[in-house]
Amino acid sequence: MRTRVLTVVLAFAVLAVAGFAVPLLGVTATQRTEQLVAARTADLDRFAALADQAAESGDTGALTAEVTRYTELYGEAVVVVDERRAPVVQTGGIRAADPAVTRLVDAALRNQPVSPGGTLRPWSRGAKLLARPVGTGTRVSGAVVLRASVRDAADDIALRWALVLAGAGLIAVACVLLGRAATRWVVRPLHHLDRAVGALAAGLPAEHARAGGPPELRQLATGFNRMADAVTTALEQQRRLVADTSHQLRNPLAALRLRIDSLQLRLPASATRTYTGVTAELERMEHLLDDLLALANAEHRAGELAVTGERPAWCDATAVAAAQVQLWWPVAEQGEVRLEFAPGPAVLVTCTEGELAQVADILLDNAIKYAGHGARVGARCFADGPDAVFEVRDDGPGLATGELSQAGTRFWRSERHRDVRGSGLGLAIAEQLVTGHGGRVEFATADPHGLRVRVVLPRADHGASGPKGCTA
C-alpha cells in the first residue's frame, strides 16, 4: 500500500514540478532571445544613422571605423550598401552579393526591417541575420545587414535552464522526502494493524496495534485493540476449556475403566454384552479426548505458521509415507485389506516429519477402516510442478458426490459409517496441519469406485538445488 500511495504522491509532485518548470524554461529562452534581438536592433539603428549621415556628407570614414571596430570587438559581420545596392562597408566575411544578404537588402530598401524569427534553445548554433533600411520615411538611401552570433545567447539559455532544472530537481527531491515521510506516517500504523489482524485471524494473541498516524487511524487502532482483547480472551478461554476438559476427564475415565475392569470377573454371563458396550463407549470417549487435544494443537500450530510464515522444516515425503505404510501393514492384514505402496524418487516437502507422519496415519487409518474387507488401499508420493502430492486411494464404497464437500468437517461422518469406530475429527486435524504449511487436502471419487484423498504441499526443492536430506 505504501508503494501505491507513494507512487500517486510522486506522480502528482512530478506533474506539479513539470507544470512549473516547463513554462519557465520557455519564458527564459524567449526573454534571452528578445534581449539578443533588441541589442542587435539597437546596433543596426546606430549603423543606419551613421550610414545616413555618410550618404548626406559623402564621408564614410566614421561609418567604416565604427563598423570595423564593432566587428573586431564582437566578431559579427556587417554589410552596408547604398540605394543602388553598391557595398559601402563589408566586414566579417559576408558580402553584399551573398544570396541571403541580397534578399535582406531588397526587403530593407523597400523600407521593411527584417528580424530573425524563432526562439533560441541551448543547442542553437550558427548566426541570425538582421536588416534595417538607411533613411527615414519614404526616402531610403541604403541598407544595413548584421550577422549576429547566437552562441553566447544559447550558452546563457543553457545556464539558466540548468539553474531552473536544478531548482526543479531540488523541489522534486523535497517532494520525494516529504512524500516518503507522509506515507510512512500514514501507512506504518496500517502495517502494525495488518500484523495484529493476521495474528487475531489465526487465533493467536494479537499484539496491540500502535495508535499512530492521523487521528482517524489512531481511533481505528484504539478500537481494534479493544476488540482484539475481547476476542483473544474469548478464544483463549475456549482453548483452555477444550484442553482442560480433555485433561481433567482423563483421570475420571481412567478410574472408571479400572473399576469396570475390576468388575469383569464378578459379572454374570448375562452381563457380558452390557460390559462390552460400556468398555466400547469408554474407548470411544478416550479416543475423542485424544482427538480433541490433537485438533487444538493442530489449530494452534496452523495459526503460528500462518502469522509468522515460518517454514523451518522439510522432509522426504516418500520416505515418511513408506515408513507409515509399513507400520499400518499389520492393521490392514487384520482387517483383510490389501495395503500397497508405490515406491518412487524422493520428494521433499515443507513440513516436519512428525506432522507429515501424523497426516499419513490419519489417511491410512480412514482408508483401512472404511474401505471394508477385501478392499485394496494404495499410497504413493509424486511431484506435481511446484507441489508434492501424497495420495491414498481405495476401491471401497467411497463417498457420494454430495458428501465429498463435508469430508473434512469436524465430527461429520457418513450415514453408512455410523457404526464404525471413530470421532470424526481425523480429517479435520489433517487439514489443519496441512493448511498451516501452505498446503491443502483434496477429496475425490476414485475410478471406478472408492475414495481418493490427496495431500498437496509445497515442494522444498522446487526452483533451487534443494536440501539433500530430511530435517525436522
Coordinates of C-alpha atoms in Angstrom, one line a residue:
M1 CA 0.0 0.0 0.0
R2 CA 2.8 2.3 0.8
T3 CA 4.3 1.9 -2.6
R4 CA 1.0 2.7 -4.3
V5 CA 0.4 5.8 -2.2
L6 CA 3.9 7.0 -2.7
T7 CA 3.6 6.4 -6.4
V8 CA 0.5 8.6 -6.6
V9 CA 2.1 11.3 -4.5
L10 CA 5.3 11.3 -6.5
A11 CA 3.3 11.3 -9.8
F12 CA 1.4 14.4 -8.6
A13 CA 4.7 16.0 -7.5
V14 CA 6.4 15.3 -10.8
L15 CA 3.4 16.8 -12.7
A16 CA 3.3 19.8 -10.5
V17 CA 7.1 20.4 -10.9
A18 CA 6.9 19.9 -14.6
G19 CA 3.9 22.2 -14.9
F20 CA 6.1 24.9 -13.2
A21 CA 9.4 24.2 -14.8
V22 CA 8.4 23.7 -18.5
P23 CA 6.7 27.1 -18.9
L24 CA 9.6 28.7 -17.0
L25 CA 12.1 27.2 -19.4
G26 CA 10.1 28.6 -22.4
V27 CA 9.9 32.0 -20.8
T28 CA 13.6 32.1 -20.1
A29 CA 14.5 31.2 -23.7
T30 CA 12.1 33.7 -25.1
Q31 CA 13.4 36.5 -22.8
R32 CA 17.0 35.9 -23.8
T33 CA 16.1 35.7 -27.5
E34 CA 14.3 39.1 -27.2
Q35 CA 17.3 40.5 -25.4
L36 CA 19.6 39.4 -28.2
V37 CA 17.3 40.8 -30.9
A38 CA 16.8 44.1 -29.0
A39 CA 20.6 44.6 -28.6
R40 CA 21.3 43.9 -32.2
T41 CA 18.5 46.1 -33.4
A42 CA 20.0 48.9 -31.4
D43 CA 23.3 48.3 -33.1
L44 CA 21.6 48.3 -36.5
D45 CA 19.9 51.6 -35.7
R46 CA 23.2 53.2 -34.9
F47 CA 24.8 51.9 -38.1
A48 CA 21.8 53.1 -40.1
A49 CA 22.1 56.6 -38.6
L50 CA 25.9 56.7 -39.4
A51 CA 25.2 55.5 -42.9
D52 CA 22.5 58.2 -43.4
Q53 CA 25.0 60.8 -42.3
A54 CA 27.6 59.4 -44.6
A55 CA 25.2 59.5 -47.5
E56 CA 24.4 63.2 -46.9
S57 CA 28.1 64.3 -46.3
G58 CA 29.8 61.8 -48.7
D59 CA 32.3 60.9 -45.9
T60 CA 32.2 57.2 -45.0
G61 CA 35.2 57.3 -42.7
A62 CA 33.2 57.4 -39.4
L63 CA 30.9 54.6 -40.6
T64 CA 33.8 52.4 -41.7
A65 CA 35.7 52.9 -38.5
E66 CA 32.6 52.2 -36.3
V67 CA 31.7 49.0 -38.3
T68 CA 35.2 47.8 -38.3
R69 CA 35.7 48.3 -34.6
Y70 CA 32.4 46.6 -33.9
T71 CA 33.4 43.5 -35.9
E72 CA 36.8 43.4 -34.2
L73 CA 35.2 43.7 -30.8
Y74 CA 32.2 41.3 -31.2
G75 CA 33.2 39.2 -34.2
E76 CA 30.0 39.8 -36.0
A77 CA 29.9 40.7 -39.7
V78 CA 28.2 43.9 -41.0
V79 CA 27.3 44.9 -44.6
V80 CA 26.3 48.5 -45.5
V81 CA 25.0 49.2 -49.1
D82 CA 23.7 52.4 -50.7
E83 CA 20.5 52.8 -52.5
R84 CA 22.0 51.3 -55.7
R85 CA 23.0 48.1 -53.7
A86 CA 26.6 49.0 -54.0
P87 CA 28.6 48.0 -50.9
V88 CA 29.8 50.8 -48.7
V89 CA 31.3 48.7 -45.9
Q90 CA 31.8 45.0 -45.7
T91 CA 33.3 43.2 -42.7
G92 CA 33.4 39.8 -41.1
G93 CA 33.4 37.7 -44.2
I94 CA 30.0 38.4 -45.7
R95 CA 29.4 40.2 -48.9
A96 CA 26.5 42.1 -50.4
A97 CA 26.4 39.6 -53.3
D98 CA 25.6 36.7 -51.0
P99 CA 22.1 35.4 -51.8
A100 CA 20.9 35.6 -48.2
V101 CA 22.2 39.1 -47.8
T102 CA 20.7 40.1 -51.2
R103 CA 17.2 39.1 -50.0
L104 CA 17.6 41.1 -46.8
V105 CA 18.9 44.1 -48.7
D106 CA 15.9 44.0 -51.1
A107 CA 13.5 44.0 -48.2
A108 CA 15.3 46.8 -46.4
L109 CA 15.4 49.0 -49.5
R110 CA 11.6 48.5 -49.5
N111 CA 11.7 50.0 -46.0
Q112 CA 11.0 46.6 -44.4
P113 CA 13.1 45.9 -41.3
V114 CA 14.0 42.2 -41.0
S115 CA 14.4 40.5 -37.6
P116 CA 15.1 36.7 -37.1
G117 CA 12.2 34.6 -36.2
G118 CA 12.1 31.6 -33.7
T119 CA 13.2 31.2 -30.1
L120 CA 16.7 30.2 -29.3
R121 CA 17.5 27.0 -27.4
P122 CA 20.6 25.8 -25.6
W123 CA 21.6 23.7 -28.6
S124 CA 21.1 26.6 -31.1
R125 CA 24.2 27.4 -33.1
G126 CA 25.1 29.4 -36.2
A127 CA 24.0 33.0 -36.7
K128 CA 20.9 35.2 -37.3
L129 CA 20.7 37.8 -40.0
L130 CA 19.0 41.2 -39.3
A131 CA 18.5 44.1 -41.7
R132 CA 17.5 47.8 -41.4
P133 CA 16.8 50.5 -44.0
V134 CA 19.0 53.6 -44.0
G135 CA 17.0 56.8 -44.0
T136 CA 13.6 57.8 -42.8
G137 CA 10.1 57.9 -44.1
T138 CA 9.9 57.3 -47.8
R139 CA 13.5 58.3 -48.5
V140 CA 15.6 55.1 -48.2
S141 CA 19.3 55.7 -49.1
G142 CA 20.7 52.2 -48.3
A143 CA 20.5 49.2 -46.1
V144 CA 22.5 47.7 -43.2
V145 CA 22.7 43.9 -42.7
L146 CA 24.1 42.4 -39.4
R147 CA 25.0 38.7 -38.9
A148 CA 24.6 38.1 -35.2
S149 CA 26.1 35.1 -33.4
V150 CA 23.8 33.2 -31.2
R151 CA 26.4 31.1 -29.3
D152 CA 26.6 33.4 -26.3
A153 CA 22.9 33.7 -26.0
A154 CA 22.4 29.9 -26.3
D155 CA 25.1 29.4 -23.6
D156 CA 23.2 31.9 -21.4
I157 CA 19.9 30.0 -22.0
A158 CA 21.7 26.7 -21.2
L159 CA 22.9 28.1 -17.9
R160 CA 19.5 29.5 -17.0
W161 CA 17.9 26.2 -17.9
A162 CA 20.4 24.3 -15.8
L163 CA 19.5 26.6 -12.8
V164 CA 15.8 26.0 -13.5
L165 CA 16.2 22.3 -13.8
A166 CA 18.4 22.2 -10.7
G167 CA 15.7 24.0 -8.7
A168 CA 13.1 21.7 -10.1
G169 CA 15.2 18.7 -9.1
L170 CA 15.6 20.1 -5.6
I171 CA 11.9 20.6 -5.4
A172 CA 11.3 17.1 -6.7
V173 CA 13.7 15.6 -4.1
A174 CA 12.0 17.6 -1.4
C175 CA 8.6 16.3 -2.6
V176 CA 10.0 12.7 -2.5
L177 CA 11.3 13.1 1.0
L178 CA 8.1 14.8 2.1
G179 CA 6.0 12.1 0.3
R180 CA 8.0 9.3 2.0
A181 CA 7.6 10.8 5.4
A182 CA 3.9 11.4 4.9
T183 CA 3.2 7.9 3.5
R184 CA 5.3 6.4 6.3
W185 CA 3.3 8.4 8.8
V186 CA 0.0 7.2 7.3
V187 CA 0.9 3.6 6.3
R188 CA 3.1 2.5 9.2
P189 CA 0.1 2.2 11.6
L190 CA -1.7 0.2 8.9
H191 CA 1.2 -2.3 8.8
H192 CA 1.0 -2.8 12.6
L193 CA -2.7 -3.1 12.3
D194 CA -2.4 -5.7 9.5
R195 CA 0.0 -7.9 11.6
A196 CA -2.3 -7.7 14.5
V197 CA -5.3 -8.7 12.4
G198 CA -3.3 -11.6 10.9
A199 CA -2.5 -12.9 14.4
L200 CA -6.1 -12.4 15.6
A201 CA -7.4 -14.2 12.5
A202 CA -5.1 -17.1 13.1
G203 CA -6.4 -17.5 16.7
L204 CA -3.1 -16.2 18.3
P205 CA -2.9 -13.4 20.9
A206 CA -2.9 -10.2 18.8
E207 CA -0.3 -7.6 19.7
H208 CA -1.7 -4.2 20.3
A209 CA -1.7 -2.0 17.2
R210 CA 0.2 1.2 17.7
A211 CA -2.0 4.2 17.8
G212 CA -0.1 6.5 15.4
G213 CA -0.7 8.4 12.2
P214 CA -3.7 10.6 11.5
P215 CA -6.4 10.9 14.1
E216 CA -8.7 8.6 12.2
L217 CA -6.1 5.8 12.2
R218 CA -5.4 6.3 15.9
Q219 CA -9.1 6.0 16.6
L220 CA -9.3 2.8 14.5
A221 CA -6.2 1.3 16.2
T222 CA -7.7 2.0 19.6
G223 CA -11.0 0.4 18.7
F224 CA -9.2 -2.6 17.2
N225 CA -7.1 -3.1 20.4
R226 CA -10.3 -3.2 22.5
M227 CA -11.9 -5.7 20.1
A228 CA -8.7 -7.8 19.9
D229 CA -8.5 -8.0 23.7
A230 CA -12.1 -9.3 23.9
V231 CA -11.7 -11.8 21.0
T232 CA -8.4 -13.1 22.3
T233 CA -9.8 -13.5 25.8
A234 CA -12.7 -15.5 24.3
L235 CA -10.5 -17.7 22.1
E236 CA -8.1 -18.4 25.0
Q237 CA -11.0 -19.3 27.3
Q238 CA -12.4 -21.6 24.6
R239 CA -8.9 -23.2 24.0
R240 CA -8.4 -23.7 27.7
L241 CA -11.8 -25.1 28.1
V242 CA -11.1 -27.8 25.5
A243 CA -7.7 -28.6 26.8
D244 CA -8.6 -28.5 30.5
T245 CA -11.8 -30.5 29.9
S246 CA -9.9 -33.1 27.9
H247 CA -7.2 -33.3 30.5
Q248 CA -9.5 -33.4 33.5
L249 CA -11.7 -36.1 32.0
R250 CA -8.8 -38.4 31.6
N251 CA -8.4 -39.2 35.3
P252 CA -12.1 -40.0 35.9
L253 CA -12.2 -42.1 32.7
A254 CA -9.1 -44.0 33.8
A255 CA -10.5 -44.6 37.3
L256 CA -13.9 -45.6 35.7
R257 CA -12.1 -48.1 33.4
L258 CA -10.2 -49.6 36.4
R259 CA -13.4 -50.1 38.3
I260 CA -15.3 -51.6 35.4
D261 CA -12.3 -53.9 34.6
S262 CA -12.3 -55.0 38.3
L263 CA -16.0 -55.9 38.0
Q264 CA -15.5 -58.1 34.9
L265 CA -14.6 -61.3 36.9
R266 CA -17.6 -60.8 39.1
L267 CA -20.2 -60.2 36.4
P268 CA -22.6 -63.0 35.4
A269 CA -22.6 -64.2 31.8
S270 CA -25.8 -62.3 31.1
A271 CA -24.0 -59.0 31.8
T272 CA -21.2 -59.6 29.3
R273 CA -22.9 -57.7 26.5
T274 CA -23.5 -54.7 28.7
Y275 CA -19.9 -54.8 29.9
T276 CA -18.7 -54.9 26.3
G277 CA -20.8 -51.9 25.4
V278 CA -19.6 -49.9 28.4
T279 CA -15.9 -50.6 27.6
A280 CA -16.5 -49.7 23.9
E281 CA -18.0 -46.4 24.9
L282 CA -15.1 -45.7 27.3
E283 CA -12.7 -46.3 24.5
R284 CA -14.6 -44.1 22.2
M285 CA -14.6 -41.3 24.8
E286 CA -10.8 -41.7 25.3
H287 CA -10.2 -41.5 21.5
L288 CA -12.5 -38.5 21.3
L289 CA -10.5 -36.7 24.1
D290 CA -7.2 -37.6 22.3
D291 CA -8.6 -36.2 19.0
L292 CA -9.8 -33.0 20.7
L293 CA -6.4 -32.4 22.1
A294 CA -4.7 -33.1 18.8
L295 CA -7.1 -30.8 17.0
A296 CA -6.5 -28.0 19.4
N297 CA -2.7 -28.4 19.0
A298 CA -3.1 -28.6 15.2
E299 CA -5.1 -25.3 15.1
H300 CA -2.6 -23.6 17.3
R301 CA 0.3 -24.8 15.1
A302 CA -1.5 -23.7 11.9
G303 CA -2.1 -20.3 13.4
E304 CA 1.6 -19.9 14.3
L305 CA 2.6 -20.8 10.8
A306 CA 0.0 -18.6 9.2
V307 CA 1.2 -15.5 11.1
T308 CA 4.9 -16.0 11.1
G309 CA 5.2 -17.5 7.7
E310 CA 7.7 -20.0 9.2
R311 CA 8.9 -22.8 7.0
P312 CA 11.7 -24.2 9.2
A313 CA 11.3 -27.9 8.3
W314 CA 11.4 -30.2 5.3
C315 CA 11.4 -33.9 4.9
D316 CA 11.3 -36.6 2.3
A317 CA 7.6 -37.4 1.8
T318 CA 8.3 -40.7 0.0
A319 CA 10.4 -42.0 2.9
V320 CA 7.8 -40.9 5.5
A321 CA 4.9 -42.4 3.6
A322 CA 6.8 -45.7 3.1
A323 CA 7.5 -45.9 6.8
Q324 CA 3.9 -45.2 7.8
V325 CA 2.6 -47.8 5.3
Q326 CA 4.9 -50.3 6.8
L327 CA 3.6 -49.6 10.3
W328 CA 0.0 -49.9 9.1
W329 CA 0.6 -53.2 7.3
P330 CA -0.4 -55.5 10.3
V331 CA -3.6 -53.5 10.8
A332 CA -4.5 -53.8 7.2
E333 CA -3.9 -57.6 7.2
Q334 CA -6.0 -57.9 10.3
G335 CA -8.8 -56.1 8.6
E336 CA -8.4 -58.2 5.4
V337 CA -7.4 -55.1 3.4
R338 CA -4.6 -55.2 0.9
L339 CA -2.3 -52.3 1.6
E340 CA 0.2 -51.3 -1.2
F341 CA 2.8 -48.5 -1.6
A342 CA 4.2 -47.5 -5.0
P343 CA 7.9 -46.6 -4.5
G344 CA 9.3 -43.6 -6.2
P345 CA 12.0 -40.9 -6.1
A346 CA 12.5 -38.7 -3.1
V347 CA 10.0 -35.8 -2.9
L348 CA 11.0 -33.1 -0.5
V349 CA 8.2 -31.1 1.2
T350 CA 8.0 -28.1 3.5
C351 CA 6.6 -30.0 6.5
T352 CA 8.1 -31.7 9.6
E353 CA 8.5 -35.4 9.5
G354 CA 6.3 -35.8 12.6
E355 CA 3.4 -33.8 11.2
L356 CA 3.5 -35.5 7.8
A357 CA 3.6 -38.9 9.6
Q358 CA 0.5 -37.8 11.6
V359 CA -1.3 -36.8 8.5
A360 CA -0.4 -40.1 6.8
D361 CA -1.6 -42.1 9.8
I362 CA -5.0 -40.3 9.6
L363 CA -5.4 -41.0 5.9
L364 CA -4.3 -44.7 6.1
D365 CA -6.4 -45.3 9.2
N366 CA -9.5 -43.9 7.4
A367 CA -8.9 -45.8 4.2
I368 CA -8.3 -49.2 6.0
K369 CA -11.3 -48.6 8.4
Y370 CA -13.9 -47.5 5.8
A371 CA -12.8 -49.4 2.7
G372 CA -14.1 -52.7 4.0
H373 CA -12.9 -56.3 3.9
G374 CA -11.2 -57.4 0.7
A375 CA -10.6 -53.8 -0.4
R376 CA -7.4 -52.5 -1.8
V377 CA -5.7 -49.4 -0.4
G378 CA -2.8 -47.8 -2.4
A379 CA -0.5 -45.0 -1.3
R380 CA 2.1 -43.1 -3.3
C381 CA 4.1 -39.8 -3.4
F382 CA 5.0 -37.8 -6.5
A383 CA 5.9 -34.3 -7.6
D384 CA 3.4 -32.1 -9.5
G385 CA 5.2 -28.9 -10.6
P386 CA 5.8 -26.8 -7.6
D387 CA 3.8 -29.1 -5.3
A388 CA 4.4 -32.5 -3.8
V389 CA 1.4 -34.9 -3.5
F390 CA 0.8 -37.7 -1.1
E391 CA -2.1 -39.8 -2.3
V392 CA -4.2 -42.5 -0.6
R393 CA -6.7 -44.3 -2.8
D394 CA -9.1 -47.2 -2.0
D395 CA -11.6 -49.1 -4.0
G396 CA -14.2 -49.3 -1.2
P397 CA -17.7 -47.8 -1.2
G398 CA -16.3 -44.2 -1.1
L399 CA -18.4 -41.2 -0.6
A400 CA -21.3 -39.8 -2.6
T401 CA -20.8 -36.6 -4.6
G402 CA -22.7 -34.5 -2.1
E403 CA -20.6 -35.9 0.8
L404 CA -17.2 -35.0 -0.6
S405 CA -17.5 -31.4 0.4
Q406 CA -18.2 -32.4 4.0
A407 CA -15.4 -34.9 4.4
G408 CA -13.2 -32.5 6.4
T409 CA -15.9 -31.2 8.6
R410 CA -15.5 -31.7 12.3
F411 CA -17.5 -34.6 13.8
W412 CA -19.0 -35.3 10.4
R413 CA -19.4 -39.0 9.4
S414 CA -21.3 -40.6 6.6
E415 CA -24.6 -42.3 7.5
R416 CA -23.2 -45.6 6.2
H417 CA -20.3 -45.4 8.7
R418 CA -22.1 -44.5 11.9
D419 CA -21.4 -47.9 13.4
V420 CA -17.6 -47.7 12.7
R421 CA -15.3 -46.6 15.5
G422 CA -14.1 -43.0 15.2
S423 CA -14.7 -39.5 16.4
G424 CA -15.0 -37.7 13.0
L425 CA -12.0 -35.4 13.8
G426 CA -9.2 -37.1 12.0
L427 CA -9.6 -35.4 8.6
A428 CA -10.1 -32.0 10.3
I429 CA -6.8 -32.5 12.2
A430 CA -5.1 -33.4 8.9
E431 CA -6.5 -30.3 7.2
Q432 CA -5.3 -28.0 9.9
L433 CA -1.8 -29.4 9.8
V434 CA -1.6 -29.3 6.0
T435 CA -3.1 -25.8 5.7
G436 CA -0.6 -24.4 8.2
H437 CA 2.2 -25.4 5.9
G438 CA 0.6 -23.8 2.9
G439 CA -1.0 -27.0 1.5
R440 CA -4.4 -28.4 1.0
V441 CA -6.3 -31.7 1.3
E442 CA -8.4 -32.8 -1.8
F443 CA -11.2 -35.3 -1.8
A444 CA -12.4 -37.0 -5.0
T445 CA -14.1 -40.2 -6.2
A446 CA -11.8 -42.9 -7.3
D447 CA -12.2 -44.7 -10.6
P448 CA -14.3 -46.9 -10.9
H449 CA -15.3 -46.6 -7.2
G450 CA -13.8 -45.7 -3.9
L451 CA -12.2 -42.6 -2.4
R452 CA -9.1 -40.7 -3.4
V453 CA -7.5 -38.3 -0.9
R454 CA -4.6 -36.1 -1.8
V455 CA -2.4 -34.1 0.4
V456 CA -0.8 -31.3 -1.6
L457 CA 2.2 -29.5 0.0
P458 CA 4.8 -27.1 -1.5
R459 CA 8.0 -28.7 -2.6
A460 CA 11.1 -27.8 -0.6
D461 CA 13.4 -28.3 -3.6
H462 CA 11.3 -26.6 -6.3
G463 CA 13.3 -23.9 -8.2
A464 CA 16.5 -24.5 -6.3
S465 CA 19.2 -27.1 -5.7
G466 CA 17.3 -28.1 -2.6
P467 CA 18.4 -30.0 0.5
K468 CA 19.8 -33.4 0.3
G469 CA 18.3 -35.0 3.4
C470 CA 15.5 -34.7 5.9
T471 CA 15.2 -32.4 8.9
A472 CA 12.6 -31.6 11.4

